[in-house]
Tab-separated table of C-alpha atoms and ligand atoms in Angstrom:
chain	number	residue	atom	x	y	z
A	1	UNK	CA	143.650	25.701	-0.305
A	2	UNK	CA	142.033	26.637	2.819
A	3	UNK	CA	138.108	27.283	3.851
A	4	UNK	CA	137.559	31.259	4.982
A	5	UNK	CA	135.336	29.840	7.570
A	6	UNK	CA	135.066	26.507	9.213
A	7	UNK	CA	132.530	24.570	6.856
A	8	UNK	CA	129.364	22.761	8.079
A	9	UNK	CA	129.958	18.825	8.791
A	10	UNK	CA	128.764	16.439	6.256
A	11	UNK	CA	125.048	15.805	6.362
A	12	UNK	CA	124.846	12.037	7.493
A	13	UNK	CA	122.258	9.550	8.474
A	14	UNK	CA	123.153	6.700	10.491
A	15	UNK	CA	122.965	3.626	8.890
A	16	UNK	CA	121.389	0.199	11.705
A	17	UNK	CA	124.022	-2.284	13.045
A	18	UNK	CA	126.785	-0.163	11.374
A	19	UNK	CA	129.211	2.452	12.813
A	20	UNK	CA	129.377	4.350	9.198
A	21	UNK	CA	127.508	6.738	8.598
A	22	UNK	CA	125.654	7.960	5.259
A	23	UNK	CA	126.862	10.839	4.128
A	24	UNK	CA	123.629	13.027	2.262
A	25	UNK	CA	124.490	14.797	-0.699
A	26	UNK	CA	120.371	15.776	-2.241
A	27	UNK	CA	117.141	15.161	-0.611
A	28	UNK	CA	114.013	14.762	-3.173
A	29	UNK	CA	110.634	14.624	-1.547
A	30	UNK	CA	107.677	13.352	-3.516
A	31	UNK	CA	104.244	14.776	-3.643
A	32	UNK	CA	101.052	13.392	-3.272
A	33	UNK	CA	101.827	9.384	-3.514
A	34	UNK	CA	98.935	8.290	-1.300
A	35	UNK	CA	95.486	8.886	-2.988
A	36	UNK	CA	94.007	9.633	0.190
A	37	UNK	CA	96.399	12.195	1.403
A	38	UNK	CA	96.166	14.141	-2.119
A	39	UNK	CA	92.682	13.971	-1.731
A	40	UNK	CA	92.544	15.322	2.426
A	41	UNK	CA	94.979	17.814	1.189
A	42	UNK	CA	91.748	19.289	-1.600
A	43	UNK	CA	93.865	17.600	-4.574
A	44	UNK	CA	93.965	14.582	-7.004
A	45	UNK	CA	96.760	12.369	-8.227
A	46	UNK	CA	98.542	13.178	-11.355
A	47	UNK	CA	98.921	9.854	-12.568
A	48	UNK	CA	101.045	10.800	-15.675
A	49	UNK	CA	104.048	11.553	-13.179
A	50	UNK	CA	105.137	12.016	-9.945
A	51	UNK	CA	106.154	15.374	-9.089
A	52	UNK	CA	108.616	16.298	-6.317
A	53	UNK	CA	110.279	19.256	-4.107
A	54	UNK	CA	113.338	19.231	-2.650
A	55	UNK	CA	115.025	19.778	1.118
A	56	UNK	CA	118.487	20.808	1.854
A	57	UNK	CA	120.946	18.534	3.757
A	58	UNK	CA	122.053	20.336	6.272
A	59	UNK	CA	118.488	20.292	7.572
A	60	UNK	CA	118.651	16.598	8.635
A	61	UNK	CA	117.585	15.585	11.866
A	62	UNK	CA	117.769	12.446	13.416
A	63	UNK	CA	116.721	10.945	17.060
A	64	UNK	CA	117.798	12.940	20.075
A	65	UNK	CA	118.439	16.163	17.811
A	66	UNK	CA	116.937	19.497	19.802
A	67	UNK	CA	114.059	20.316	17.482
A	68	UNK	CA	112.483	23.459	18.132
A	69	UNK	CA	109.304	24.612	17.351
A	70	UNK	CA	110.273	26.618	13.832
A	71	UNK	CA	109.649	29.963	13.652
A	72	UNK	CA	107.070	31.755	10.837
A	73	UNK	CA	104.270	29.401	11.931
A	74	UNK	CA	101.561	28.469	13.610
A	75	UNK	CA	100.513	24.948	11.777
A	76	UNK	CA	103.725	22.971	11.429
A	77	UNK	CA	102.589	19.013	10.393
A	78	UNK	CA	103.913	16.053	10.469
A	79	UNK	CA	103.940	13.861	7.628
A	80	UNK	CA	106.014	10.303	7.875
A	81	UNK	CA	107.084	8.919	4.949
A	82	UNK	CA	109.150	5.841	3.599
A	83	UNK	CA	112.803	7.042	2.712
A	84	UNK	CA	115.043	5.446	-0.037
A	85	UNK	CA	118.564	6.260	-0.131
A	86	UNK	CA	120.695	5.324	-3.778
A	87	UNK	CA	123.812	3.170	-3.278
A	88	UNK	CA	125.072	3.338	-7.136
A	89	UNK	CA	124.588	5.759	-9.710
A	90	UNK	CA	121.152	5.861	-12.011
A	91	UNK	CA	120.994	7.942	-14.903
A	92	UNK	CA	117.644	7.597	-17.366
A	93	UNK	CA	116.772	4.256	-15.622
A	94	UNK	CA	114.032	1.862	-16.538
A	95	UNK	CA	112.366	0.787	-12.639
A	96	UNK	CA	113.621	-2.692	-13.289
A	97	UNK	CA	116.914	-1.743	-13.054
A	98	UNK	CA	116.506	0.101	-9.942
A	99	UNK	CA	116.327	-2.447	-7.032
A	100	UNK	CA	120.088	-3.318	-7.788
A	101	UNK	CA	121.163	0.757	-7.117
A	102	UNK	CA	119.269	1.158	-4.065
A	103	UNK	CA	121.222	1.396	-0.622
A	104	UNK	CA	118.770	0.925	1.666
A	105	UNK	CA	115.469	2.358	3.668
A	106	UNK	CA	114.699	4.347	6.898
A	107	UNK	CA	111.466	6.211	8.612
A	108	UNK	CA	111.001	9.682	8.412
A	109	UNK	CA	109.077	12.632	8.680
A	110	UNK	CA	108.808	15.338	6.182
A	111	UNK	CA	107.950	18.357	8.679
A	112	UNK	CA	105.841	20.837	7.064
A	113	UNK	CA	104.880	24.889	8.015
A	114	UNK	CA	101.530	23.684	6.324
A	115	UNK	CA	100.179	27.492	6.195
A	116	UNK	CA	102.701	29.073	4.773
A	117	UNK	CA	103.030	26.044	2.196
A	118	UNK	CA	99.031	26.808	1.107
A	119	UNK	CA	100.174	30.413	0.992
A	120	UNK	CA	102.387	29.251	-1.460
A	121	UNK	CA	100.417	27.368	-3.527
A	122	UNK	CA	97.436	30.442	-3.348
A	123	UNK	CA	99.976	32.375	-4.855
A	124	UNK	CA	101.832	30.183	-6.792
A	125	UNK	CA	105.074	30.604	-5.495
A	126	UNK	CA	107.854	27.743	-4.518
A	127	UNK	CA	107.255	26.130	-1.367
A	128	UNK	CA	110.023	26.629	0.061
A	129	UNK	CA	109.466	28.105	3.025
A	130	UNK	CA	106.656	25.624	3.746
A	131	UNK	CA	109.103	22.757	3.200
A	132	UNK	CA	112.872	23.405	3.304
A	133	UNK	CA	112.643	24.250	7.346
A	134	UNK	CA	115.698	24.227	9.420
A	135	UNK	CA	115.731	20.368	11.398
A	136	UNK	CA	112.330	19.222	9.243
A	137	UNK	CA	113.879	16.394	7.382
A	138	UNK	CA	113.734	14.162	10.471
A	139	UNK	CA	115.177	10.069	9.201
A	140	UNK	CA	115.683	7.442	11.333
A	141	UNK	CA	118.896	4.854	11.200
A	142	UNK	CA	119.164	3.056	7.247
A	143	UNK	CA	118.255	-0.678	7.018
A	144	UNK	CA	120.280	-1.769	3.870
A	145	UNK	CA	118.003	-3.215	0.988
A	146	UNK	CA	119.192	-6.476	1.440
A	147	UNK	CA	117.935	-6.627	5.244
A	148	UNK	CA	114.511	-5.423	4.453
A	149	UNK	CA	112.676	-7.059	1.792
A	150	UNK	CA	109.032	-6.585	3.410
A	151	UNK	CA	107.543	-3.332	1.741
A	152	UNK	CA	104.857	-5.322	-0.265
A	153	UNK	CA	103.966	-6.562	3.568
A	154	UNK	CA	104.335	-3.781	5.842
A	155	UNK	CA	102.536	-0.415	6.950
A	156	UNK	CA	103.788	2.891	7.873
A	157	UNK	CA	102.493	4.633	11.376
A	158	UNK	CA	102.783	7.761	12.887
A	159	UNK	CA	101.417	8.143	16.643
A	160	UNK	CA	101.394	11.446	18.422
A	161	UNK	CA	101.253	11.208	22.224
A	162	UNK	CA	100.383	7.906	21.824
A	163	UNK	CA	97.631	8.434	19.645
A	164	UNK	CA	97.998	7.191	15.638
A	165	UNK	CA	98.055	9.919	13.328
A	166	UNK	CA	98.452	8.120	10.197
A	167	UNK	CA	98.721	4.507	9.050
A	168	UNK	CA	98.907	3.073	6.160
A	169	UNK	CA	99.733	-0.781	3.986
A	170	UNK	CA	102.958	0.815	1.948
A	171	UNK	CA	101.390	-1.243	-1.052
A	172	UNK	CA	98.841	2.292	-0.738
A	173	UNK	CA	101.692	4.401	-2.610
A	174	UNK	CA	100.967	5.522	-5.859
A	175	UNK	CA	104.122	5.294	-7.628
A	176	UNK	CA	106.414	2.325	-6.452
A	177	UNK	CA	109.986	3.068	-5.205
A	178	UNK	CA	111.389	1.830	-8.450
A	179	UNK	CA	109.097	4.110	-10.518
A	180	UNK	CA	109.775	6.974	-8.373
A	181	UNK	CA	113.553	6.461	-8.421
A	182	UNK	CA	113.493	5.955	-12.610
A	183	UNK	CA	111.665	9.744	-12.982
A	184	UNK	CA	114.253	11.077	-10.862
A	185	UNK	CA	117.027	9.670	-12.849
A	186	UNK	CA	115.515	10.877	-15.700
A	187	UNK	CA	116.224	14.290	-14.717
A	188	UNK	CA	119.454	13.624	-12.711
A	189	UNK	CA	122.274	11.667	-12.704
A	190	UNK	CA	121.455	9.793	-9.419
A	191	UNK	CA	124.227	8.642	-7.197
A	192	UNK	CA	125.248	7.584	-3.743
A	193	UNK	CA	124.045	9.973	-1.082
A	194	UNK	CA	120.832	10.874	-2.566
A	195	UNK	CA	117.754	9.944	-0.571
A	196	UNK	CA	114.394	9.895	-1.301
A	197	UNK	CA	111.358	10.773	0.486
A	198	UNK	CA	108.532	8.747	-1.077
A	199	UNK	CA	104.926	10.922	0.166
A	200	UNK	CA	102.953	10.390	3.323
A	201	UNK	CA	99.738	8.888	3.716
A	202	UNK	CA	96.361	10.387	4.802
A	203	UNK	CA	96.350	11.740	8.495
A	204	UNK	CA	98.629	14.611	8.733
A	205	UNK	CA	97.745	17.584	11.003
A	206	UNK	CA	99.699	19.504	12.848
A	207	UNK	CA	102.205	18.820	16.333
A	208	UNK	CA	102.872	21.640	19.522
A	209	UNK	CA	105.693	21.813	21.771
A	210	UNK	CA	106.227	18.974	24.245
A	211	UNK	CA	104.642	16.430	22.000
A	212	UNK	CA	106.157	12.750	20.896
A	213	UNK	CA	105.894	11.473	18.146
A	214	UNK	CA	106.584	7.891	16.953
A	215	UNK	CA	107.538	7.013	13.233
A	216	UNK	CA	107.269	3.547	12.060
A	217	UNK	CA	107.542	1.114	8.991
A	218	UNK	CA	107.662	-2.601	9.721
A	219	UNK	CA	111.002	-4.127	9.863
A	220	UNK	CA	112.850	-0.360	10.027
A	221	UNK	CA	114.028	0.939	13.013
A	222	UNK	CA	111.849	3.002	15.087
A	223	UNK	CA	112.120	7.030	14.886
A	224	UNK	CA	110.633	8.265	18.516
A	225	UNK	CA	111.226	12.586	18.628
A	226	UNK	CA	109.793	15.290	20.739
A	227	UNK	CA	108.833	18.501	19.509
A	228	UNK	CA	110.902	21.255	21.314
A	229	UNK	CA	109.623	24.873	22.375
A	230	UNK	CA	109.836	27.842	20.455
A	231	UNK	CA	112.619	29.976	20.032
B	1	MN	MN1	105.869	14.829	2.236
């Protein structure tokens, strides 16, 4: 059997001190995990579960990528986030099984065409085109879970030009990785190549062309990016 057209390459992050790659099969993206975000963003925390949207693959970024300034807006945000990324399967998984099925954890930034996302929620309509952009799912290199064993310890950053944008003690999440990863699994059968994008803290707002912007987490490799021009 043969393609009718050359498909896409296999949506990868790189994984630190490793020449493998991780190939991406789903990317979930929770919603309103930091209390103070939800509340900046004119909402509350539904405490009774997370809730989540998803992004595709092939709209991975990483470091170095060209990332131009996406078309259809005029507010497009930044939002870093801690990212998880499943190692073994989970299906209908209590959170204290988790830790043992988790690959390992990266940076990134959830980019976000923030008005046409409030369009969407005016009118209740997907978000979509707020969320799933072209190059907006921007993850830095994995650290495998048993490297990086200081997210009760360590705060997540985001500096723009050198100034911080957001930072916040990870222990300021809502719903813990393994709590987040069990309601996924209670809806699909997780596997290898999912990742996880586990909410942003307060601070977003929105990035031009020609500005850098530095994600961090303690103990994860640095992601440094520049916003490119329009096209
Ligand atoms: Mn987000």
């Amino acid at each position: 059997m043969r393609f009718c057209f050359e498909p896409r390459p296999q949506p990868s992050v790189a994984v630190a001190d490793d020449e493998s790659l991780y190939p991406v099969d789903r990317i979930f993206c929770i919603g309103r995990n930091y209390a103070a975000h939800a509340a900046e963003m004119g909402n509350t925390v539904d405490r009774t579960a997370p809730f989540f949207f998803t992004k595709s693959p092939c709209h991975l970024a990483k470091q170095g990528d060209p990332l131009p300034y996406p078309p259809g807006t005029s507010d497009y945000h930044h939002e870093v986030e801690l990212v998880v990324a499943l190692g073994k399967p989970l299906f209908r998984a209590e959170p204290s099984s988790v830790a043992d099925a988790l690959f390992g954890y990266a940076v990134g930034l959830d980019m976000t065409r923030r008005d046409l996302q409030a369009q969407a929620k005016d009118k209740r309509r997907p978000w979509d085109a707020g969320k799933d952009v072209e190059n907006s799912a921007i993850i830095g290199p994995l650290t495998r879970a048993k490297d990086w064993h200081a997210l009760q310890d360590s705060s997540i950053r985001l500096d723009v030009n050198g100034v911080t944008r957001q930072h916040a003690p990870l222990t300021e999440m809502v719903w813990t990785v393994e709590e987040l990863v069990a309601f996924l699994s209670s809806l699909y059968h997780l596997k290898p190549g999912d990742l996880i994008m586990t909410g942003t803290p307060a601070g977003v707002g929105p990035v031009g062309a020609g500005d850098a912007l530095r994600a961090s987490i303690d103990g994860l490799p640095t992601l440094e990016v520049r916003i490119g021009d329009a096209e």
